[in-house]
């Protein structure tokens, strides 16, 4: 079966996760810090430009979760990047709901954890890697207008409606750009 | 079999984390029942992780942050016992006759019966789970088998998620896990199926609009059933 190529650096990071889980390896944590903290910070600054304190706090929170939850990471059900992305996403939501003008008591911790796939099976694992590769390659070929909308939704944390307002485009145009992009990446198959 | 799913836009906003929390609560509850949407979200999260990875990195010096982080690491380290305890939390979801979806357990710690239900008619009850300040109103509705729900129109967007039982209206039959998103233009007249009571999660946007239909829906009923108005 065709396997996606995993870069050695990513493999090293998965090994680092295992040494954190098994031996509380701080050197491994430091390597993950160097890789992920700049990314988490950019992810936060995309949503709140200039909010460096927020970006630092969230990045720290993500690293604490990596440190304490490393044993729950299962390489067969998600890539490490996906796992860290979901940590960053949830930490950002949590930070914003606690610090925004309208605080919400809805705890995001309850809302995403059930999505984690618990049944590891080799077929799914291979499928997972194929999807991963297809998305990665497809993303590079997307027209810039489609990529721009995806970035608004994923990185800037905008809803489709907010993205439409900001780009001064009809909501329908935004929706069709996202649908086209998801279709090309074979994420979305019309049901 | 689930027939009604969140739109791909809603799932994308959910996976990206940009969907309002009250709506995410409904999606999350749906997803617990729906393998198809679980798969979809997994792929949408993969997409998110690639965008996250490519987002670029700011060149700011992070040594200071790193030093601080490692100095404080000890304080943040969970003991193994804490970790175990944390991991075991989600298991005890079975109380009474129904399973409480894990997404709702932050509001329903015991059972549906232990919530404070406001009886609006002999067959229709409502329990508020949470009112977001300046945001959505989140409630459960509970309707007896075979009963009609009062006809109502929405002035705002309403999401209904069937938790137990089933109901139907002009457009179809809705069963456990079905996700129904209705906008202001929709007027409907739901009837619960005859075999069992129906419990739904409902999220209404914007409290002022909610007051609109809520008042129209409740006022005559409240006047009839409110204990103080009988004196």
Short mmCIF file of C-alpha atoms in Angstrom, two decimals:
data_model
loop_
_atom_site.label_atom_id
_atom_site.label_comp_id
_atom_site.label_asym_id
_atom_site.label_seq_id
_atom_site.Cartn_x
_atom_site.Cartn_y
_atom_site.Cartn_z
CA UNK A 1 0.00 0.00 0.00
CA UNK A 2 1.18 3.46 -0.88
CA UNK A 3 2.53 5.36 2.12
CA UNK A 4 3.01 9.05 2.48
CA UNK A 5 6.60 10.07 2.96
CA UNK A 6 7.22 11.16 6.52
CA UNK A 7 10.06 13.60 6.83
CA UNK A 8 12.85 12.58 9.18
CA UNK A 9 12.28 15.76 11.22
CA UNK A 10 8.66 14.79 11.85
CA UNK A 11 9.77 11.28 12.77
CA UNK A 12 12.23 12.78 15.25
CA UNK A 13 9.43 14.80 16.83
CA UNK A 14 7.27 11.70 17.24
CA UNK A 15 10.22 10.01 18.96
CA UNK A 16 10.58 13.10 21.16
CA UNK A 17 6.94 12.74 22.18
CA UNK A 18 7.60 9.17 23.24
CA UNK A 19 10.61 10.15 25.34
CA UNK A 20 8.55 12.85 27.01
CA UNK A 21 5.79 10.36 27.79
CA UNK A 22 8.15 7.67 29.04
CA UNK A 23 11.12 9.49 30.54
CA UNK A 24 9.99 13.07 31.08
CA UNK A 25 12.74 14.09 28.70
CA UNK A 26 13.21 17.87 28.91
CA UNK A 27 15.68 17.99 26.04
CA UNK A 28 13.01 16.46 23.79
CA UNK A 29 10.52 19.04 25.05
CA UNK A 30 13.02 21.80 24.23
CA UNK A 31 13.25 20.56 20.62
CA UNK A 32 9.47 20.55 20.31
CA UNK A 33 9.42 24.04 21.84
CA UNK A 34 11.77 25.33 19.12
CA UNK A 35 9.60 23.86 16.39
CA UNK A 36 6.10 24.55 17.63
CA UNK A 37 6.23 27.72 19.68
CA UNK A 38 6.95 30.01 16.68
CA UNK A 39 4.06 28.34 14.82
CA UNK A 40 1.62 28.64 17.69
CA UNK A 41 2.59 32.28 18.10
CA UNK A 42 2.01 33.01 14.40
CA UNK A 43 -1.32 31.21 14.59
CA UNK A 44 -2.37 33.47 17.48
CA UNK A 45 -1.02 36.65 15.95
CA UNK A 46 -2.98 35.92 12.76
CA UNK A 47 -6.19 36.17 14.80
CA UNK A 48 -5.09 39.09 17.01
CA UNK A 49 -2.31 41.07 15.30
CA UNK A 50 0.11 42.59 17.78
CA UNK A 51 -1.17 40.59 20.75
CA UNK A 52 2.26 39.27 21.76
CA UNK A 53 1.37 38.60 25.38
CA UNK A 54 -1.60 36.50 24.33
CA UNK A 55 0.57 34.65 21.80
CA UNK A 56 3.19 33.90 24.49
CA UNK A 57 0.55 32.72 26.98
CA UNK A 58 -1.14 30.42 24.49
CA UNK A 59 2.18 29.04 23.23
CA UNK A 60 3.15 28.28 26.82
CA UNK A 61 -0.20 26.62 27.45
CA UNK A 62 0.23 24.42 24.37
CA UNK A 63 3.70 23.37 25.55
CA UNK A 64 2.34 22.51 29.01
CA UNK A 65 -0.32 20.35 27.41
CA UNK A 66 2.28 18.62 25.26
CA UNK A 67 4.33 17.97 28.41
CA UNK A 68 1.42 16.60 30.42
CA UNK A 69 -0.51 14.84 27.68
CA UNK A 70 2.29 13.32 25.60
CA UNK A 71 1.20 9.83 26.70
CA UNK A 72 -2.25 10.34 25.13
CA UNK A 73 -0.83 11.05 21.68
CA UNK A 74 -1.31 8.08 19.32
CA UNK A 75 0.69 8.40 16.10
CA UNK A 76 -1.63 5.91 14.35
CA UNK A 77 -4.71 8.09 14.72
CA UNK A 78 -3.34 11.52 13.81
CA UNK A 79 -0.12 13.14 12.68
CA UNK A 80 1.71 15.09 15.37
CA UNK A 81 1.12 18.32 13.47
CA UNK A 82 -2.62 17.70 13.50
CA UNK A 83 -2.54 16.88 17.20
CA UNK A 84 -0.64 20.07 18.03
CA UNK A 85 -2.88 22.13 15.74
CA UNK A 86 -5.94 20.94 17.68
CA UNK A 87 -4.20 21.81 20.99
CA UNK A 88 -3.39 25.29 19.68
CA UNK A 89 -6.90 25.77 18.32
CA UNK A 90 -8.50 24.77 21.61
CA UNK A 91 -6.09 26.84 23.70
CA UNK A 92 -6.79 29.89 21.54
CA UNK A 93 -10.55 29.44 21.86
CA UNK A 94 -10.19 29.01 25.62
CA UNK A 95 -8.06 32.12 25.97
CA UNK A 96 -10.40 34.24 23.88
CA UNK A 97 -13.53 33.13 25.70
CA UNK A 98 -11.96 33.94 29.08
CA UNK A 99 -10.59 37.30 28.02
CA UNK A 100 -13.17 38.67 25.62
CA UNK A 101 -15.80 41.27 26.32
CA UNK A 102 -18.52 38.65 26.35
CA UNK A 103 -17.18 35.84 28.45
CA UNK A 104 -18.68 32.46 27.83
CA UNK A 105 -18.93 29.60 30.29
CA UNK A 106 -19.08 27.02 27.54
CA UNK A 107 -15.93 25.02 28.16
CA UNK A 108 -14.27 24.10 24.84
CA UNK A 109 -12.54 21.18 26.55
CA UNK A 110 -15.84 19.27 26.27
CA UNK A 111 -16.49 20.13 22.65
CA UNK A 112 -13.64 18.63 20.69
CA UNK A 113 -12.18 15.79 22.65
CA UNK A 114 -14.69 13.24 21.41
CA UNK A 115 -13.55 13.74 17.85
CA UNK A 116 -10.28 11.96 18.58
CA UNK A 117 -10.23 8.61 16.87
CA UNK A 118 -9.75 5.82 19.33
CA UNK A 119 -9.71 2.77 17.11
CA UNK A 120 -6.36 2.39 15.53
CA UNK A 121 -6.47 -0.04 12.64
CA UNK A 122 -3.81 -0.49 9.97
CA UNK A 123 -6.18 0.18 7.10
CA UNK A 124 -7.32 3.45 8.60
CA UNK A 125 -3.75 4.34 9.37
CA UNK A 126 -2.83 3.99 5.68
CA UNK A 127 -5.95 5.89 4.65
CA UNK A 128 -5.03 8.63 7.10
CA UNK A 129 -1.59 9.00 5.56
CA UNK A 130 -2.98 9.08 2.03
CA UNK A 131 -5.45 11.81 2.97
CA UNK A 132 -2.65 13.70 4.61
CA UNK A 133 -0.46 13.54 1.52
CA UNK A 134 -3.28 14.49 -0.83
CA UNK A 135 -4.15 17.53 1.28
CA UNK A 136 -0.54 18.63 1.54
CA UNK A 137 0.11 18.37 -2.19
CA UNK A 138 -3.26 19.83 -3.14
CA UNK A 139 -2.78 22.83 -0.91
CA UNK A 140 0.29 23.99 -2.82
CA UNK A 141 -1.67 23.98 -6.08
CA UNK A 142 -4.72 25.90 -4.88
CA UNK A 143 -5.44 29.28 -6.52
CA UNK A 144 -4.56 32.13 -4.20
CA UNK A 145 -8.17 33.35 -3.81
CA UNK A 146 -9.18 29.96 -2.41
CA UNK A 147 -6.15 29.75 -0.16
CA UNK A 148 -6.82 33.26 1.11
CA UNK A 149 -10.31 32.29 2.30
CA UNK A 150 -9.02 29.12 3.97
CA UNK A 151 -6.41 31.20 5.79
CA UNK A 152 -9.09 33.61 7.00
CA UNK A 153 -11.17 30.77 8.42
CA UNK A 154 -8.38 28.63 9.87
CA UNK A 155 -5.67 31.06 10.87
CA UNK A 156 -7.53 34.28 11.53
CA UNK A 157 -10.41 32.45 13.19
CA UNK A 158 -13.09 34.10 11.04
CA UNK A 159 -16.40 32.50 10.19
CA UNK A 160 -17.45 32.34 6.53
CA UNK A 161 -19.69 35.33 7.17
CA UNK A 162 -16.93 37.42 8.74
CA UNK A 163 -14.56 36.49 5.91
CA UNK A 164 -17.17 37.70 3.41
CA UNK A 165 -17.56 41.02 5.20
CA UNK A 166 -13.85 41.57 5.46
CA UNK A 167 -13.13 40.80 1.82
CA UNK A 168 -16.25 42.72 0.70
CA UNK A 169 -17.50 39.70 -1.20
CA UNK A 170 -20.91 38.05 -1.18
CA UNK A 171 -21.22 35.16 1.31
CA UNK A 172 -22.06 32.88 -1.63
CA UNK A 173 -18.68 33.60 -3.24
CA UNK A 174 -16.84 32.74 -0.02
CA UNK A 175 -18.83 29.54 0.36
CA UNK A 176 -18.15 28.45 -3.19
CA UNK A 177 -14.42 29.20 -2.89
CA UNK A 178 -14.18 27.07 0.24
CA UNK A 179 -16.25 24.29 -1.33
CA UNK A 180 -14.10 24.32 -4.47
CA UNK A 181 -10.94 24.16 -2.39
CA UNK A 182 -12.25 21.33 -0.19
CA UNK A 183 -13.38 19.50 -3.30
CA UNK A 184 -9.93 19.73 -4.88
CA UNK A 185 -8.31 18.54 -1.68
CA UNK A 186 -10.82 15.63 -1.72
CA UNK A 187 -11.98 16.60 1.76
CA UNK A 188 -15.49 17.34 0.68
CA UNK A 189 -17.56 14.95 -1.34
CA UNK A 190 -21.11 16.15 -1.91
CA UNK A 191 -23.57 13.88 -0.17
CA UNK B 1 -29.48 6.51 10.72
CA UNK B 2 -28.74 10.21 10.74
CA UNK B 3 -30.14 12.14 7.77
CA UNK B 4 -29.56 15.75 8.69
CA UNK B 5 -26.01 17.00 9.08
CA UNK B 6 -24.34 20.37 9.65
CA UNK B 7 -23.38 22.06 6.34
CA UNK B 8 -19.78 21.75 5.16
CA UNK B 9 -19.32 25.45 6.01
CA UNK B 10 -20.40 24.80 9.59
CA UNK B 11 -18.11 21.76 9.87
CA UNK B 12 -15.20 23.76 8.46
CA UNK B 13 -15.75 26.61 10.91
CA UNK B 14 -16.01 24.04 13.72
CA UNK B 15 -12.77 22.26 12.76
CA UNK B 16 -11.04 25.62 12.37
CA UNK B 17 -12.31 26.76 15.75
CA UNK B 18 -14.01 29.86 14.33
CA UNK B 19 -17.59 28.72 14.91
CA UNK B 20 -19.31 30.38 17.91
CA UNK B 21 -19.12 28.14 21.00
CA UNK B 22 -22.89 27.65 21.27
CA UNK B 23 -23.01 26.34 17.70
CA UNK B 24 -19.92 24.24 18.30
CA UNK B 25 -21.78 22.64 21.18
CA UNK B 26 -24.49 21.46 18.77
CA UNK B 27 -21.98 20.24 16.18
CA UNK B 28 -20.03 18.40 18.85
CA UNK B 29 -23.19 16.68 20.11
CA UNK B 30 -24.13 15.70 16.55
CA UNK B 31 -20.64 14.38 15.87
CA UNK B 32 -20.85 12.03 18.83
CA UNK B 33 -23.58 10.21 16.92
CA UNK B 34 -22.23 10.66 13.40
CA UNK B 35 -19.26 8.71 12.01
CA UNK B 36 -19.56 10.44 8.65
CA UNK B 37 -19.03 13.89 10.13
CA UNK B 38 -16.25 12.54 12.36
CA UNK B 39 -14.37 11.52 9.21
CA UNK B 40 -15.06 14.86 7.60
CA UNK B 41 -13.78 16.75 10.63
CA UNK B 42 -10.66 14.62 10.81
CA UNK B 43 -9.81 15.67 7.25
CA UNK B 44 -10.67 19.29 7.94
CA UNK B 45 -8.34 19.20 10.93
CA UNK B 46 -5.58 17.78 8.71
CA UNK B 47 -6.08 20.74 6.42
CA UNK B 48 -5.88 23.03 9.45
CA UNK B 49 -2.62 21.45 10.52
CA UNK B 50 -1.01 22.10 7.11
CA UNK B 51 -2.12 25.72 7.12
CA UNK B 52 -0.85 25.97 10.70
CA UNK B 53 2.48 24.47 9.68
CA UNK B 54 2.85 26.86 6.73
CA UNK B 55 1.67 29.92 8.64
CA UNK B 56 5.23 31.13 8.83
CA UNK B 57 7.15 31.98 11.92
CA UNK B 58 7.88 35.35 13.36
CA UNK B 59 11.56 36.01 13.77
CA UNK B 60 11.20 37.31 17.33
CA UNK B 61 13.77 35.99 19.78
CA UNK B 62 12.15 33.39 21.95
CA UNK B 63 15.00 32.62 24.35
CA UNK B 64 13.46 34.65 27.12
CA UNK B 65 10.13 32.85 26.75
CA UNK B 66 11.90 29.51 26.62
CA UNK B 67 13.94 30.18 29.78
CA UNK B 68 10.83 31.28 31.64
CA UNK B 69 8.91 28.24 30.47
CA UNK B 70 11.55 25.76 31.61
CA UNK B 71 12.04 27.51 34.96
CA UNK B 72 8.31 27.18 35.67
CA UNK B 73 7.89 23.73 34.19
CA UNK B 74 7.98 22.03 37.58
CA UNK B 75 4.87 23.93 38.75
CA UNK B 76 2.94 22.91 35.69
CA UNK B 77 3.84 19.26 35.80
CA UNK B 78 0.90 17.06 36.64
CA UNK B 79 1.60 14.14 38.91
CA UNK B 80 0.93 10.73 37.42
CA UNK B 81 -2.11 10.36 39.65
CA UNK B 82 -3.62 13.56 38.29
CA UNK B 83 -3.04 12.37 34.77
CA UNK B 84 -4.78 9.07 35.49
CA UNK B 85 -7.70 10.85 37.09
CA UNK B 86 -7.97 13.19 34.15
CA UNK B 87 -8.00 10.35 31.68
CA UNK B 88 -10.76 8.50 33.47
CA UNK B 89 -13.16 11.42 33.69
CA UNK B 90 -15.33 10.95 30.62
CA UNK B 91 -16.55 7.46 31.41
CA UNK B 92 -19.44 7.85 33.81
CA UNK B 93 -22.01 9.17 31.39
CA UNK B 94 -24.85 6.85 32.14
CA UNK B 95 -27.45 8.21 34.50
CA UNK B 96 -31.06 7.15 34.60
CA UNK B 97 -32.61 6.09 31.30
CA UNK B 98 -30.53 8.17 28.96
CA UNK B 99 -26.91 8.66 28.03
CA UNK B 100 -25.91 12.28 28.40
CA UNK B 101 -23.70 13.32 25.44
CA UNK B 102 -20.23 14.16 26.70
CA UNK B 103 -20.39 17.66 25.19
CA UNK B 104 -23.37 18.45 27.45
CA UNK B 105 -21.93 17.04 30.65
CA UNK B 106 -20.56 20.45 31.58
CA UNK B 107 -24.19 21.53 32.04
CA UNK B 108 -25.90 18.27 32.96
CA UNK B 109 -23.98 16.62 35.74
CA UNK B 110 -26.58 14.04 36.70
CA UNK B 111 -29.59 13.33 34.56
CA UNK B 112 -32.15 15.15 32.43
CA UNK B 113 -34.64 14.71 35.27
CA UNK B 114 -32.49 16.70 37.68
CA UNK B 115 -32.59 19.86 35.56
CA UNK B 116 -34.98 22.66 36.41
CA UNK B 117 -37.78 22.21 33.90
CA UNK B 118 -40.28 24.96 33.24
CA UNK B 119 -43.59 23.37 32.30
CA UNK B 120 -45.19 25.37 29.51
CA UNK B 121 -48.06 23.04 28.78
CA UNK B 122 -49.01 19.58 30.05
CA UNK B 123 -46.88 18.04 27.30
CA UNK B 124 -44.10 20.60 26.77
CA UNK B 125 -41.22 21.53 29.10
CA UNK B 126 -38.11 23.61 28.68
CA UNK B 127 -34.87 23.75 30.71
CA UNK B 128 -32.33 26.49 30.16
CA UNK B 129 -28.76 25.19 30.17
CA UNK B 130 -26.96 28.43 29.64
CA UNK B 131 -27.55 31.98 28.41
CA UNK B 132 -24.46 33.46 26.85
CA UNK B 133 -24.02 37.10 27.68
CA UNK B 134 -24.82 38.92 24.46
CA UNK B 135 -24.93 35.61 22.66
CA UNK B 136 -26.99 32.51 22.24
CA UNK B 137 -29.55 30.86 24.48
CA UNK B 138 -29.01 27.17 25.00
CA UNK B 139 -31.90 25.04 26.23
CA UNK B 140 -33.40 21.58 26.22
CA UNK B 141 -37.00 20.99 25.20
CA UNK B 142 -38.87 17.92 26.31
CA UNK B 143 -42.15 16.95 24.65
CA UNK B 144 -44.39 13.99 25.44
CA UNK B 145 -44.96 11.22 22.92
CA UNK B 146 -47.46 12.17 20.22
CA UNK B 147 -47.75 15.79 21.36
CA UNK B 148 -47.64 18.90 19.19
CA UNK B 149 -45.12 21.58 19.92
CA UNK B 150 -46.63 25.06 19.73
CA UNK B 151 -46.37 26.52 16.23
CA UNK B 152 -43.65 29.09 16.12
CA UNK B 153 -41.57 31.20 13.78
CA UNK B 154 -38.06 32.26 14.57
CA UNK B 155 -36.77 35.75 14.41
CA UNK B 156 -33.21 34.51 14.70
CA UNK B 157 -31.29 31.45 13.65
CA UNK B 158 -32.22 28.27 15.52
CA UNK B 159 -30.32 25.00 15.69
CA UNK B 160 -32.16 21.94 16.96
CA UNK B 161 -30.43 18.68 17.74
CA UNK B 162 -32.46 15.59 18.54
CA UNK B 163 -31.08 13.93 21.67
CA UNK B 164 -33.79 11.35 22.32
CA UNK B 165 -36.94 10.27 20.51
CA UNK B 166 -38.08 11.78 17.22
CA UNK B 167 -40.31 14.49 15.78
CA UNK B 168 -41.60 15.48 12.40
CA UNK B 169 -42.75 18.63 10.64
CA UNK B 170 -43.74 19.62 7.09
CA UNK B 171 -40.20 18.98 5.85
CA UNK B 172 -39.39 15.58 7.32
CA UNK B 173 -38.82 13.25 10.26
CA UNK B 174 -35.95 13.97 12.63
CA UNK B 175 -34.32 11.30 14.76
CA UNK B 176 -31.53 10.97 17.30
CA UNK B 177 -28.46 12.91 16.20
CA UNK B 178 -30.20 14.88 13.44
CA UNK B 179 -28.98 18.47 13.16
CA UNK B 180 -31.57 21.00 12.00
CA UNK B 181 -30.61 24.58 11.25
CA UNK B 182 -33.52 26.95 10.65
CA UNK B 183 -33.39 30.61 9.85
CA UNK B 184 -35.85 33.36 10.59
CA UNK B 185 -38.01 32.75 7.54
CA UNK B 186 -39.01 29.30 8.64
CA UNK B 187 -42.35 28.59 10.25
CA UNK B 188 -42.90 25.11 11.52
CA UNK B 189 -45.32 22.95 13.39
CA UNK B 190 -43.48 19.99 14.90
CA UNK B 191 -45.18 16.82 16.16
CA UNK B 192 -43.43 14.25 18.32
CA UNK B 193 -43.70 10.62 17.19
CA UNK B 194 -46.09 8.44 19.15
CA UNK B 195 -43.63 5.85 20.47
CA UNK B 196 -41.54 7.96 22.87
CA UNK B 197 -40.98 11.40 24.35
CA UNK B 198 -38.61 13.70 22.50
CA UNK B 199 -35.72 15.63 24.05
CA UNK B 200 -33.93 18.21 21.90
CA UNK B 201 -31.06 20.59 22.36
CA UNK B 202 -31.91 24.03 20.96
CA UNK B 203 -29.65 27.00 20.43
CA UNK B 204 -31.14 30.33 19.56
CA UNK B 205 -29.01 33.24 18.41
CA UNK B 206 -29.29 36.68 19.94
CA UNK B 207 -31.44 37.01 23.04
CA UNK B 208 -33.51 39.93 21.78
CA UNK B 209 -34.73 37.96 18.83
CA UNK B 210 -35.24 35.04 21.14
CA UNK B 211 -37.42 37.18 23.39
CA UNK B 212 -39.46 37.89 20.31
CA UNK B 213 -40.62 34.38 19.63
CA UNK B 214 -40.20 33.30 23.20
CA UNK B 215 -42.67 35.93 24.35
CA UNK B 216 -45.15 35.06 21.63
CA UNK B 217 -44.80 31.39 22.32
CA UNK B 218 -44.92 31.56 26.06
CA UNK B 219 -47.03 34.49 27.06
CA UNK B 220 -50.48 32.87 26.71
CA UNK B 221 -49.21 29.61 28.12
CA UNK B 222 -47.39 31.18 31.01
CA UNK B 223 -50.48 33.18 31.88
CA UNK B 224 -52.48 29.97 32.01
CA UNK B 225 -49.99 27.89 33.92
CA UNK B 226 -48.08 30.33 36.04
CA UNK B 227 -49.02 29.54 39.66
CA UNK B 228 -49.34 33.19 40.71
CA UNK B 229 -51.76 34.20 37.97
CA UNK B 230 -54.46 31.88 39.26
CA UNK B 231 -54.92 33.66 42.56
#
